[in-house]
Amino acid sequence: MYRIIYKSRSVAPLNWTLVQDIIMSSEPRNEQSGITGVLLASETHFLQALEGKFEDVNALFRRIFRDDRHEELTLISFSVIDARLFRGWGMLGIGTFNLNQEIESELVEKYGEEDGGIRFPLEEWAALSLINDIKLMRELPVWKQ
Ligand SMILES: Cc1cc2nc3c(=O)[nH]c(=O)nc-3n(C[C@H](O)[C@H](O)[C@H](O)COP(=O)(O)O)c2cc1C
């Protein structure tokens, strides 16, 4: 089993409609090919983790790489894993836009600031830590089909 994590910049300002579009079409495809994962979206960037078999993760990453809705794709990690972190999620979408000020300040203090929002980190441990911090904040907008 493998996990890929990457960060990219959206070509258009991100909002829920755009993120939902991606999640809605991803969820059934990912379930079909045994891929699980999470997609974080700020107003400007994506951070995505994908877990599954070597061939499946690679095939999906190739499709995503070609997608013209984003650019500046940066590979954060490609790791062998013993177990999935995102079991049960074909693709969980989490938006970090319109956060309450207190939470945003806390996360900006911890992870840094980029384009007026929380910086999505380029280190694997920090990326997983941010995903986990955000997952634990139940009041955040989380979208699941
Ligand atoms: C940030 C981002 C994340 C995406 N995540 C997935 C995903 O997890 N699964 C998926 O099937 N497609 C995902 N897509 C869509 C793919 O890039 C692609 O459009 C889709 O798989 C259809 O590919 P095809 O037109 O080559 O068949 C994502 C697109 C973007 C921009």
CSV table of C-alpha atoms and ligand atoms in Angstrom, one decimal:
chain,number,residue,atom,x,y,z
A,1,MET,CA,0.0,0.0,0.0
A,2,TYR,CA,1.2,3.5,-0.9
A,3,ARG,CA,0.4,7.1,0.0
A,4,ILE,CA,1.0,10.1,-2.2
A,5,ILE,CA,0.7,13.6,-0.9
A,6,TYR,CA,1.0,16.7,-3.1
A,7,LYS,CA,0.3,20.4,-3.1
A,8,SER,CA,-0.9,22.5,-6.0
A,9,ARG,CA,-2.1,26.0,-6.8
A,10,SER,CA,-5.7,26.4,-8.1
A,11,VAL,CA,-5.9,28.4,-11.4
A,12,ALA,CA,-9.1,30.0,-10.1
A,13,PRO,CA,-10.0,31.2,-6.6
A,14,LEU,CA,-11.5,28.3,-4.8
A,15,ASN,CA,-14.9,28.0,-3.3
A,16,TRP,CA,-17.2,25.2,-2.1
A,17,THR,CA,-18.8,24.8,-5.5
A,18,LEU,CA,-15.5,24.0,-7.2
A,19,VAL,CA,-14.3,21.7,-4.4
A,20,GLN,CA,-17.7,19.9,-4.4
A,21,ASP,CA,-17.4,19.4,-8.1
A,22,ILE,CA,-14.1,17.6,-7.7
A,23,ILE,CA,-15.2,15.6,-4.7
A,24,MET,CA,-18.5,14.5,-6.3
A,25,SER,CA,-16.8,13.1,-9.3
A,26,SER,CA,-13.8,11.7,-7.4
A,27,GLU,CA,-15.7,9.8,-4.7
A,28,PRO,CA,-17.2,7.0,-6.9
A,29,ARG,CA,-14.1,6.6,-9.0
A,30,ASN,CA,-11.9,6.3,-5.9
A,31,GLU,CA,-14.2,3.8,-4.3
A,32,GLN,CA,-14.1,1.7,-7.4
A,33,SER,CA,-10.3,1.6,-7.5
A,34,GLY,CA,-9.8,1.2,-3.8
A,35,ILE,CA,-8.4,4.7,-3.3
A,36,THR,CA,-9.0,6.6,0.0
A,37,GLY,CA,-7.9,10.1,0.8
A,38,VAL,CA,-8.5,13.7,1.7
A,39,LEU,CA,-8.5,16.9,-0.2
A,40,LEU,CA,-7.8,20.2,1.6
A,41,ALA,CA,-8.7,23.4,-0.2
A,42,SER,CA,-7.8,27.0,0.8
A,43,GLU,CA,-8.8,29.9,-1.4
A,44,THR,CA,-5.7,29.4,-3.5
A,45,HIS,CA,-4.2,25.9,-2.9
A,46,PHE,CA,-5.0,22.2,-2.8
A,47,LEU,CA,-3.3,19.6,-0.5
A,48,GLN,CA,-4.3,16.1,-1.3
A,49,ALA,CA,-3.4,12.7,0.2
A,50,LEU,CA,-4.2,9.5,-1.8
A,51,GLU,CA,-3.8,6.0,-0.5
A,52,GLY,CA,-4.1,2.7,-2.4
A,53,LYS,CA,-2.3,0.1,-4.5
A,54,PHE,CA,0.9,1.2,-6.3
A,55,GLU,CA,-0.7,1.0,-9.8
A,56,ASP,CA,-3.9,2.7,-8.7
A,57,VAL,CA,-2.3,5.6,-6.9
A,58,ASN,CA,0.1,6.2,-9.8
A,59,ALA,CA,-2.7,6.1,-12.4
A,60,LEU,CA,-4.8,8.6,-10.5
A,61,PHE,CA,-1.8,10.8,-9.9
A,62,ARG,CA,-1.1,10.9,-13.6
A,63,ARG,CA,-4.8,12.0,-14.3
A,64,ILE,CA,-4.7,14.6,-11.6
A,65,PHE,CA,-1.3,15.9,-12.8
A,66,ARG,CA,-2.9,16.6,-16.2
A,67,ASP,CA,-5.9,18.4,-14.8
A,68,ASP,CA,-5.9,22.1,-15.9
A,69,ARG,CA,-7.8,23.3,-12.9
A,70,HIS,CA,-4.5,23.4,-11.0
A,71,GLU,CA,-0.8,24.1,-11.6
A,72,GLU,CA,2.5,24.2,-9.7
A,73,LEU,CA,2.0,20.6,-8.6
A,74,THR,CA,4.6,19.7,-5.9
A,75,LEU,CA,5.1,16.2,-4.8
A,76,ILE,CA,5.4,16.1,-1.0
A,77,SER,CA,5.8,12.4,-0.4
A,78,PHE,CA,5.3,9.0,-2.0
A,79,SER,CA,5.5,6.4,0.8
A,80,VAL,CA,5.0,2.8,1.5
A,81,ILE,CA,2.4,2.5,4.3
A,82,ASP,CA,1.2,-0.4,6.5
A,83,ALA,CA,-2.3,1.0,7.0
A,84,ARG,CA,-4.6,3.7,5.6
A,85,LEU,CA,-5.0,6.9,7.6
A,86,PHE,CA,-8.2,7.8,5.6
A,87,ARG,CA,-10.0,4.5,5.8
A,88,GLY,CA,-13.7,4.9,4.9
A,89,TRP,CA,-13.2,8.0,2.8
A,90,GLY,CA,-13.3,7.7,-1.0
A,91,MET,CA,-12.4,11.3,-0.8
A,92,LEU,CA,-13.0,13.6,2.1
A,93,GLY,CA,-13.1,17.3,1.1
A,94,ILE,CA,-12.3,20.0,3.6
A,95,GLY,CA,-12.3,23.7,2.9
A,96,THR,CA,-10.3,26.1,4.9
A,97,PHE,CA,-12.0,29.2,3.5
A,98,ASN,CA,-14.1,31.4,5.9
A,99,LEU,CA,-12.6,29.9,9.0
A,100,ASN,CA,-13.4,31.6,12.3
A,101,GLN,CA,-10.7,34.1,13.0
A,102,GLU,CA,-9.4,32.4,16.2
A,103,ILE,CA,-8.9,29.0,14.5
A,104,GLU,CA,-7.3,30.6,11.4
A,105,SER,CA,-4.9,32.6,13.6
A,106,GLU,CA,-3.9,29.5,15.5
A,107,LEU,CA,-3.3,27.5,12.3
A,108,VAL,CA,-1.4,30.4,10.6
A,109,GLU,CA,0.8,30.7,13.7
A,110,LYS,CA,1.6,26.9,13.6
A,111,TYR,CA,1.9,26.4,9.8
A,112,GLY,CA,2.6,29.9,8.5
A,113,GLU,CA,0.7,32.2,6.1
A,114,GLU,CA,0.4,32.1,2.3
A,115,ASP,CA,-1.8,34.3,0.1
A,116,GLY,CA,-3.7,35.6,3.2
A,117,GLY,CA,-4.6,32.1,4.4
A,118,ILE,CA,-3.0,29.1,6.1
A,119,ARG,CA,0.1,27.9,4.4
A,120,PHE,CA,-0.2,24.3,3.2
A,121,PRO,CA,3.2,22.8,4.2
A,122,LEU,CA,5.6,21.0,1.9
A,123,GLU,CA,7.0,18.6,4.6
A,124,GLU,CA,5.1,15.3,4.9
A,125,TRP,CA,4.9,15.3,8.7
A,126,ALA,CA,3.5,18.9,8.8
A,127,ALA,CA,1.0,18.2,6.0
A,128,LEU,CA,-0.3,15.1,7.9
A,129,SER,CA,-0.3,17.2,11.1
A,130,LEU,CA,-2.3,20.0,9.5
A,131,ILE,CA,-4.9,17.5,8.0
A,132,ASN,CA,-5.2,15.9,11.5
A,133,ASP,CA,-5.6,19.3,13.2
A,134,ILE,CA,-8.3,20.3,10.7
A,135,LYS,CA,-10.1,17.0,10.9
A,136,LEU,CA,-10.4,17.3,14.7
A,137,MET,CA,-12.1,20.7,14.4
A,138,ARG,CA,-15.6,19.6,14.0
A,139,GLU,CA,-17.1,23.0,13.3
A,140,LEU,CA,-15.1,23.3,10.0
A,141,PRO,CA,-17.0,22.9,6.8
A,142,VAL,CA,-16.5,19.3,5.8
A,143,TRP,CA,-18.1,17.9,2.8
A,144,LYS,CA,-18.8,14.2,2.2
A,145,GLN,CA,-21.1,12.7,-0.4
B,1,LIG,C1,-7.1,19.0,-6.9
B,1,LIG,C2,-7.8,17.9,-7.6
B,1,LIG,C3,-8.0,16.7,-7.0
B,1,LIG,C4,-8.6,15.6,-7.7
B,1,LIG,N1,-8.8,14.4,-7.1
B,1,LIG,C5,-9.3,13.4,-7.7
B,1,LIG,C6,-9.5,12.1,-7.1
B,1,LIG,O1,-9.2,11.9,-5.9
B,1,LIG,N2,-10.0,11.1,-7.9
B,1,LIG,C7,-10.4,11.3,-9.2
B,1,LIG,O2,-10.9,10.3,-9.8
B,1,LIG,N3,-10.2,12.5,-9.8
B,1,LIG,C8,-9.7,13.5,-9.1
B,1,LIG,N4,-9.6,14.7,-9.7
B,1,LIG,C9,-10.0,14.8,-11.1
B,1,LIG,C10,-9.0,14.3,-12.1
B,1,LIG,O3,-8.0,15.3,-12.3
B,1,LIG,C11,-9.7,14.0,-13.5
B,1,LIG,O4,-10.3,15.2,-13.9
B,1,LIG,C12,-10.7,12.9,-13.4
B,1,LIG,O5,-10.1,11.8,-12.7
B,1,LIG,C13,-11.1,12.5,-14.8
B,1,LIG,O6,-10.0,12.1,-15.5
B,1,LIG,P1,-10.2,11.8,-17.0
B,1,LIG,O7,-10.9,12.9,-17.6
B,1,LIG,O8,-8.8,11.6,-17.5
B,1,LIG,O9,-11.0,10.5,-17.1
B,1,LIG,C14,-9.0,15.8,-9.0
B,1,LIG,C15,-8.7,17.0,-9.7
B,1,LIG,C16,-8.2,18.1,-9.0
B,1,LIG,C17,-8.0,19.4,-9.6
